[in-house]
mmCIF file of C-alpha atoms and ligand atoms in Angstrom:
data_model
loop_
_atom_site.group_PDB
_atom_site.id
_atom_site.type_symbol
_atom_site.label_atom_id
_atom_site.label_comp_id
_atom_site.label_asym_id
_atom_site.label_seq_id
_atom_site.Cartn_x
_atom_site.Cartn_y
_atom_site.Cartn_z
ATOM 1 C CA UNK A 1 -0.088 -0.157 0.078
ATOM 2 C CA UNK A 2 1.560 3.405 -0.423
ATOM 3 C CA UNK A 3 0.042 6.416 0.763
ATOM 4 C CA UNK A 4 1.519 9.851 0.864
ATOM 5 C CA UNK A 5 2.362 11.777 4.231
ATOM 6 C CA UNK A 6 2.938 15.615 4.048
ATOM 7 C CA UNK A 7 5.877 17.329 5.990
ATOM 8 C CA UNK A 8 5.679 20.521 7.679
ATOM 9 C CA UNK A 9 9.280 22.189 7.416
ATOM 10 C CA UNK A 10 8.442 23.925 10.756
ATOM 11 C CA UNK A 11 5.805 23.003 13.221
ATOM 12 C CA UNK A 12 3.062 25.467 14.518
ATOM 13 C CA UNK A 13 -0.884 27.064 13.830
ATOM 14 C CA UNK A 14 0.832 28.483 9.998
ATOM 15 C CA UNK A 15 0.143 24.654 8.948
ATOM 16 C CA UNK A 16 -3.659 24.760 9.877
ATOM 17 C CA UNK A 17 -5.486 25.140 6.939
ATOM 18 C CA UNK A 18 -3.127 22.861 4.733
ATOM 19 C CA UNK A 19 -3.618 20.474 7.529
ATOM 20 C CA UNK A 20 -7.440 20.403 7.337
ATOM 21 C CA UNK A 21 -7.319 19.938 3.720
ATOM 22 C CA UNK A 22 -5.430 16.769 4.003
ATOM 23 C CA UNK A 23 -7.704 15.563 6.528
ATOM 24 C CA UNK A 24 -10.328 16.644 4.338
ATOM 25 C CA UNK A 25 -9.013 14.194 1.442
ATOM 26 C CA UNK A 26 -7.875 11.580 3.520
ATOM 27 C CA UNK A 27 -11.385 11.360 5.102
ATOM 28 C CA UNK A 28 -13.189 11.110 1.785
ATOM 29 C CA UNK A 29 -10.573 8.561 0.916
ATOM 30 C CA UNK A 30 -11.127 6.494 3.892
ATOM 31 C CA UNK A 31 -14.868 6.961 4.597
ATOM 32 C CA UNK A 32 -13.775 7.959 7.867
ATOM 33 C CA UNK A 33 -16.498 10.600 9.629
ATOM 34 C CA UNK A 34 -15.204 10.614 13.268
ATOM 35 C CA UNK A 35 -12.589 13.431 13.729
ATOM 36 C CA UNK A 36 -10.857 14.454 17.341
ATOM 37 C CA UNK A 37 -9.718 17.554 17.495
ATOM 38 C CA UNK A 38 -7.387 19.175 20.066
ATOM 39 C CA UNK A 39 -8.460 23.175 20.091
ATOM 40 C CA UNK A 40 -7.569 24.949 23.401
ATOM 41 C CA UNK A 41 -9.620 28.052 22.212
ATOM 42 C CA UNK A 42 -12.142 26.493 19.946
ATOM 43 C CA UNK A 43 -10.649 28.103 16.660
ATOM 44 C CA UNK A 44 -9.009 25.384 14.696
ATOM 45 C CA UNK A 45 -11.993 22.772 15.539
ATOM 46 C CA UNK A 46 -14.233 25.876 14.090
ATOM 47 C CA UNK A 47 -11.668 25.447 10.823
ATOM 48 C CA UNK A 48 -12.187 21.639 10.716
ATOM 49 C CA UNK A 49 -16.160 22.423 11.174
ATOM 50 C CA UNK A 50 -16.346 24.962 8.609
ATOM 51 C CA UNK A 51 -13.963 22.555 5.999
ATOM 52 C CA UNK A 52 -15.636 19.294 6.477
ATOM 53 C CA UNK A 53 -19.434 19.916 7.664
ATOM 54 C CA UNK A 54 -20.830 16.592 7.774
ATOM 55 C CA UNK A 55 -17.592 14.915 10.259
ATOM 56 C CA UNK A 56 -18.634 13.836 13.898
ATOM 57 C CA UNK A 57 -16.116 16.342 15.514
ATOM 58 C CA UNK A 58 -15.107 16.058 19.015
ATOM 59 C CA UNK A 59 -13.343 19.140 20.482
ATOM 60 C CA UNK A 60 -10.662 18.512 23.394
ATOM 61 C CA UNK A 61 -9.567 21.817 25.189
ATOM 62 C CA UNK A 62 -6.983 21.843 28.109
ATOM 63 C CA UNK A 63 -8.412 20.912 31.522
ATOM 64 C CA UNK A 64 -9.200 23.625 34.013
ATOM 65 C CA UNK A 65 -6.382 25.325 35.825
ATOM 66 C CA UNK A 66 -3.366 24.538 33.104
ATOM 67 C CA UNK A 67 -2.412 27.883 33.039
ATOM 68 C CA UNK A 68 -3.479 28.601 36.859
ATOM 69 C CA UNK A 69 -6.639 29.599 38.228
ATOM 70 C CA UNK A 70 -9.459 27.605 37.669
ATOM 71 C CA UNK A 71 -10.223 28.963 34.185
ATOM 72 C CA UNK A 72 -11.084 27.092 30.916
ATOM 73 C CA UNK A 73 -8.882 28.586 27.898
ATOM 74 C CA UNK A 74 -12.135 28.328 25.664
ATOM 75 C CA UNK A 75 -13.155 31.048 23.726
ATOM 76 C CA UNK A 76 -16.480 32.088 24.357
ATOM 77 C CA UNK A 77 -17.420 32.955 20.822
ATOM 78 C CA UNK A 78 -15.745 29.790 19.427
ATOM 79 C CA UNK A 79 -17.547 27.663 22.272
ATOM 80 C CA UNK A 80 -20.595 29.360 21.479
ATOM 81 C CA UNK A 81 -20.374 28.702 17.581
ATOM 82 C CA UNK A 82 -19.303 25.050 18.318
ATOM 83 C CA UNK A 83 -21.930 24.620 20.588
ATOM 84 C CA UNK A 84 -24.581 25.883 17.882
ATOM 85 C CA UNK A 85 -23.368 23.107 15.487
ATOM 86 C CA UNK A 86 -23.785 20.567 17.803
ATOM 87 C CA UNK A 87 -19.871 19.767 18.261
ATOM 88 C CA UNK A 88 -18.929 18.308 21.503
ATOM 89 C CA UNK A 89 -15.961 19.939 23.755
ATOM 90 C CA UNK A 90 -14.178 17.772 26.060
ATOM 91 C CA UNK A 91 -12.582 19.297 29.119
ATOM 92 C CA UNK A 92 -10.994 16.693 31.117
ATOM 93 C CA UNK A 93 -7.495 15.388 32.856
ATOM 94 C CA UNK A 94 -5.061 14.954 30.171
ATOM 95 C CA UNK A 95 -4.445 11.426 29.711
ATOM 96 C CA UNK A 96 -0.561 11.288 28.795
ATOM 97 C CA UNK A 97 0.142 13.722 32.335
ATOM 98 C CA UNK A 98 -2.843 13.245 34.463
ATOM 99 C CA UNK A 99 -1.841 12.931 38.473
ATOM 100 C CA UNK A 100 1.841 12.014 37.256
ATOM 101 C CA UNK A 101 2.480 15.814 36.570
ATOM 102 C CA UNK A 102 1.461 16.898 39.676
ATOM 103 C CA UNK A 103 3.867 14.210 41.484
ATOM 104 C CA UNK A 104 6.869 15.641 39.089
ATOM 105 C CA UNK A 105 5.971 18.925 39.798
ATOM 106 C CA UNK A 106 6.157 18.294 43.510
ATOM 107 C CA UNK A 107 8.823 15.936 43.675
ATOM 108 C CA UNK A 108 10.562 15.805 40.390
ATOM 109 C CA UNK A 109 11.565 12.860 38.020
ATOM 110 C CA UNK A 110 8.967 11.722 35.580
ATOM 111 C CA UNK A 111 6.269 9.023 35.535
ATOM 112 C CA UNK A 112 5.958 6.211 33.315
ATOM 113 C CA UNK A 113 3.066 7.982 31.592
ATOM 114 C CA UNK A 114 4.908 11.534 30.977
ATOM 115 C CA UNK A 115 7.973 8.936 29.328
ATOM 116 C CA UNK A 116 5.129 7.526 26.877
ATOM 117 C CA UNK A 117 4.442 11.501 26.069
ATOM 118 C CA UNK A 118 7.961 12.167 25.431
ATOM 119 C CA UNK A 119 8.494 8.854 23.507
ATOM 120 C CA UNK A 120 5.710 10.269 21.297
ATOM 121 C CA UNK A 121 6.827 13.830 20.827
ATOM 122 C CA UNK A 122 10.085 12.271 19.132
ATOM 123 C CA UNK A 123 7.882 12.081 16.264
ATOM 124 C CA UNK A 124 5.999 15.588 16.715
ATOM 125 C CA UNK A 125 4.139 17.604 19.791
ATOM 126 C CA UNK A 126 1.190 17.022 17.333
ATOM 127 C CA UNK A 127 1.491 12.903 17.265
ATOM 128 C CA UNK A 128 1.794 12.932 20.983
ATOM 129 C CA UNK A 129 -1.492 15.353 21.200
ATOM 130 C CA UNK A 130 -3.269 12.837 18.814
ATOM 131 C CA UNK A 131 -2.594 9.582 20.854
ATOM 132 C CA UNK A 132 -3.727 11.455 24.289
ATOM 133 C CA UNK A 133 -6.766 13.008 23.071
ATOM 134 C CA UNK A 134 -7.913 10.218 21.214
ATOM 135 C CA UNK A 135 -7.677 8.255 24.833
ATOM 136 C CA UNK A 136 -9.532 10.861 26.365
ATOM 137 C CA UNK A 137 -12.574 11.174 23.772
ATOM 138 C CA UNK A 138 -12.939 7.487 24.136
ATOM 139 C CA UNK A 139 -12.568 7.107 27.808
ATOM 140 C CA UNK A 140 -15.522 10.445 27.523
ATOM 141 C CA UNK A 141 -17.476 7.551 25.273
ATOM 142 C CA UNK A 142 -17.344 10.120 22.569
ATOM 143 C CA UNK A 143 -15.492 7.907 20.124
ATOM 144 C CA UNK A 144 -15.758 4.397 18.889
ATOM 145 C CA UNK A 145 -13.030 1.755 19.804
ATOM 146 C CA UNK A 146 -13.454 -0.520 17.056
ATOM 147 C CA UNK A 147 -13.176 1.685 14.125
ATOM 148 C CA UNK A 148 -10.878 4.148 12.691
ATOM 149 C CA UNK A 149 -11.175 7.858 13.097
ATOM 150 C CA UNK A 150 -8.752 10.792 12.363
ATOM 151 C CA UNK A 151 -6.650 12.717 14.888
ATOM 152 C CA UNK A 152 -5.629 16.340 14.840
ATOM 153 C CA UNK A 153 -3.399 17.809 17.110
ATOM 154 C CA UNK A 154 -0.687 20.779 16.906
ATOM 155 C CA UNK A 155 2.301 22.444 18.657
ATOM 156 C CA UNK A 156 1.063 25.246 21.179
ATOM 157 C CA UNK A 157 -1.828 26.783 18.751
ATOM 158 C CA UNK A 158 -3.295 25.659 15.835
ATOM 159 C CA UNK A 159 -2.477 22.121 14.029
ATOM 160 C CA UNK A 160 -0.182 20.245 12.447
ATOM 161 C CA UNK A 161 -0.485 16.465 13.156
ATOM 162 C CA UNK A 162 -3.104 14.371 12.007
ATOM 163 C CA UNK A 163 -3.065 10.529 12.405
ATOM 164 C CA UNK A 164 -5.674 7.549 10.972
ATOM 165 C CA UNK A 165 -6.104 5.842 14.368
ATOM 166 C CA UNK A 166 -8.043 2.935 16.361
ATOM 167 C CA UNK A 167 -8.224 4.352 19.855
ATOM 168 C CA UNK A 168 -8.362 2.460 23.033
ATOM 169 C CA UNK A 169 -9.608 3.318 26.304
ATOM 170 C CA UNK A 170 -6.933 4.486 29.300
ATOM 171 C CA UNK A 171 -6.715 0.578 30.929
ATOM 172 C CA UNK A 172 -5.963 -0.920 27.510
ATOM 173 C CA UNK A 173 -3.409 1.868 26.293
ATOM 174 C CA UNK A 174 -1.343 -0.190 24.184
ATOM 175 C CA UNK A 175 -4.088 -1.614 21.847
ATOM 176 C CA UNK A 176 -4.467 1.587 20.378
ATOM 177 C CA UNK A 177 -3.284 1.249 16.870
ATOM 178 C CA UNK A 178 -1.867 4.300 14.486
ATOM 179 C CA UNK A 179 -2.527 3.055 11.131
ATOM 180 C CA UNK A 180 -1.601 6.364 9.281
ATOM 181 C CA UNK A 181 0.324 9.356 9.289
ATOM 182 C CA UNK A 182 -1.418 11.897 7.200
ATOM 183 C CA UNK A 183 0.749 14.593 7.749
ATOM 184 C CA UNK A 184 3.274 15.775 10.734
ATOM 185 C CA UNK A 185 5.529 18.713 11.097
ATOM 186 C CA UNK A 186 9.543 17.464 10.855
ATOM 187 C CA UNK A 187 10.690 17.711 14.578
HETATM 188 C C1 FMN B 1 -5.243 17.777 25.875
HETATM 189 C C2 FMN B 1 -4.218 18.968 25.209
HETATM 190 C C3 FMN B 1 -3.070 18.642 25.239
HETATM 191 C C4 FMN B 1 -1.870 19.136 24.049
HETATM 192 N N1 FMN B 1 -0.582 18.833 24.561
HETATM 193 C C5 FMN B 1 0.158 19.934 23.927
HETATM 194 C C6 FMN B 1 1.283 19.015 24.108
HETATM 195 O O1 FMN B 1 2.069 18.304 24.731
HETATM 196 N N2 FMN B 1 2.459 19.917 23.184
HETATM 197 C C7 FMN B 1 2.149 20.961 22.317
HETATM 198 O O2 FMN B 1 2.608 21.981 21.838
HETATM 199 N N3 FMN B 1 0.663 21.339 22.507
HETATM 200 C C8 FMN B 1 -0.053 20.838 23.081
HETATM 201 N N4 FMN B 1 -1.424 20.876 23.138
HETATM 202 C C9 FMN B 1 -2.340 22.356 21.947
HETATM 203 C C10 FMN B 1 -2.764 21.116 20.845
HETATM 204 O O3 FMN B 1 -2.095 20.377 19.922
HETATM 205 C C11 FMN B 1 -3.436 22.376 19.718
HETATM 206 O O4 FMN B 1 -2.065 23.044 19.300
HETATM 207 C C12 FMN B 1 -4.259 23.243 20.231
HETATM 208 O O5 FMN B 1 -5.275 22.412 21.133
HETATM 209 C C13 FMN B 1 -4.544 24.110 19.091
HETATM 210 O O6 FMN B 1 -5.208 25.206 19.613
HETATM 211 P P1 FMN B 1 -6.335 26.327 19.162
HETATM 212 O O7 FMN B 1 -7.442 25.855 18.245
HETATM 213 O O8 FMN B 1 -7.105 27.217 20.120
HETATM 214 O O9 FMN B 1 -5.313 27.044 18.124
HETATM 215 C C14 FMN B 1 -2.704 20.236 23.598
HETATM 216 C C15 FMN B 1 -4.122 20.348 23.680
HETATM 217 C C16 FMN B 1 -4.940 19.640 24.231
HETATM 218 C C17 FMN B 1 -6.074 20.109 24.056
#
């Protein structure tokens, strides 16, 4: 099987529009409707929803307090627009840091889960994010684990990486299968 992977020269949000085009193409080719996207503000998910209106999109934002305080980082304008379109916005504990982040922040070192995250970052930040949000969305019952979905993530802002994968729940983490890389930034 021959497949195309597009590599972005530099990571970051400037790749968002092109990445969404590539996701649209691959979703049509494979007949995949379910997509999970990391979108802190909601902006990237809204762009995806406009580009692929018939997709079933799950938008995942940072947990409250990620940047301190108790606030969410969602932009109310994008949030409202996503809600109007019936797109669920998932907020929860990050699968690849979790309480482990609290332990390493307090005592130093790294937990096994953080080592998994750093290993996935050897591909790109976005690839790590794709895996993480797919576990989170599956655990929330928002995506199936018995069929392929498209996961989309990025580097701090916007999106630059997308995978076709079969997700899993956190208690079967290693059952997750990365089937195709649609695009990623060169680390
Ligand atoms: C649960 C979660 C975890 C994330 N982890 C990382 C990360 O480890 N590294 C990174 O560069 N970006 C991370 N991000 C940012 C996303 O990859 C993406 O760039 C961002 O959500 C896009 O948001 P926007 O639509 O507001 O631009 C994370 C986002 C979420 C929601």
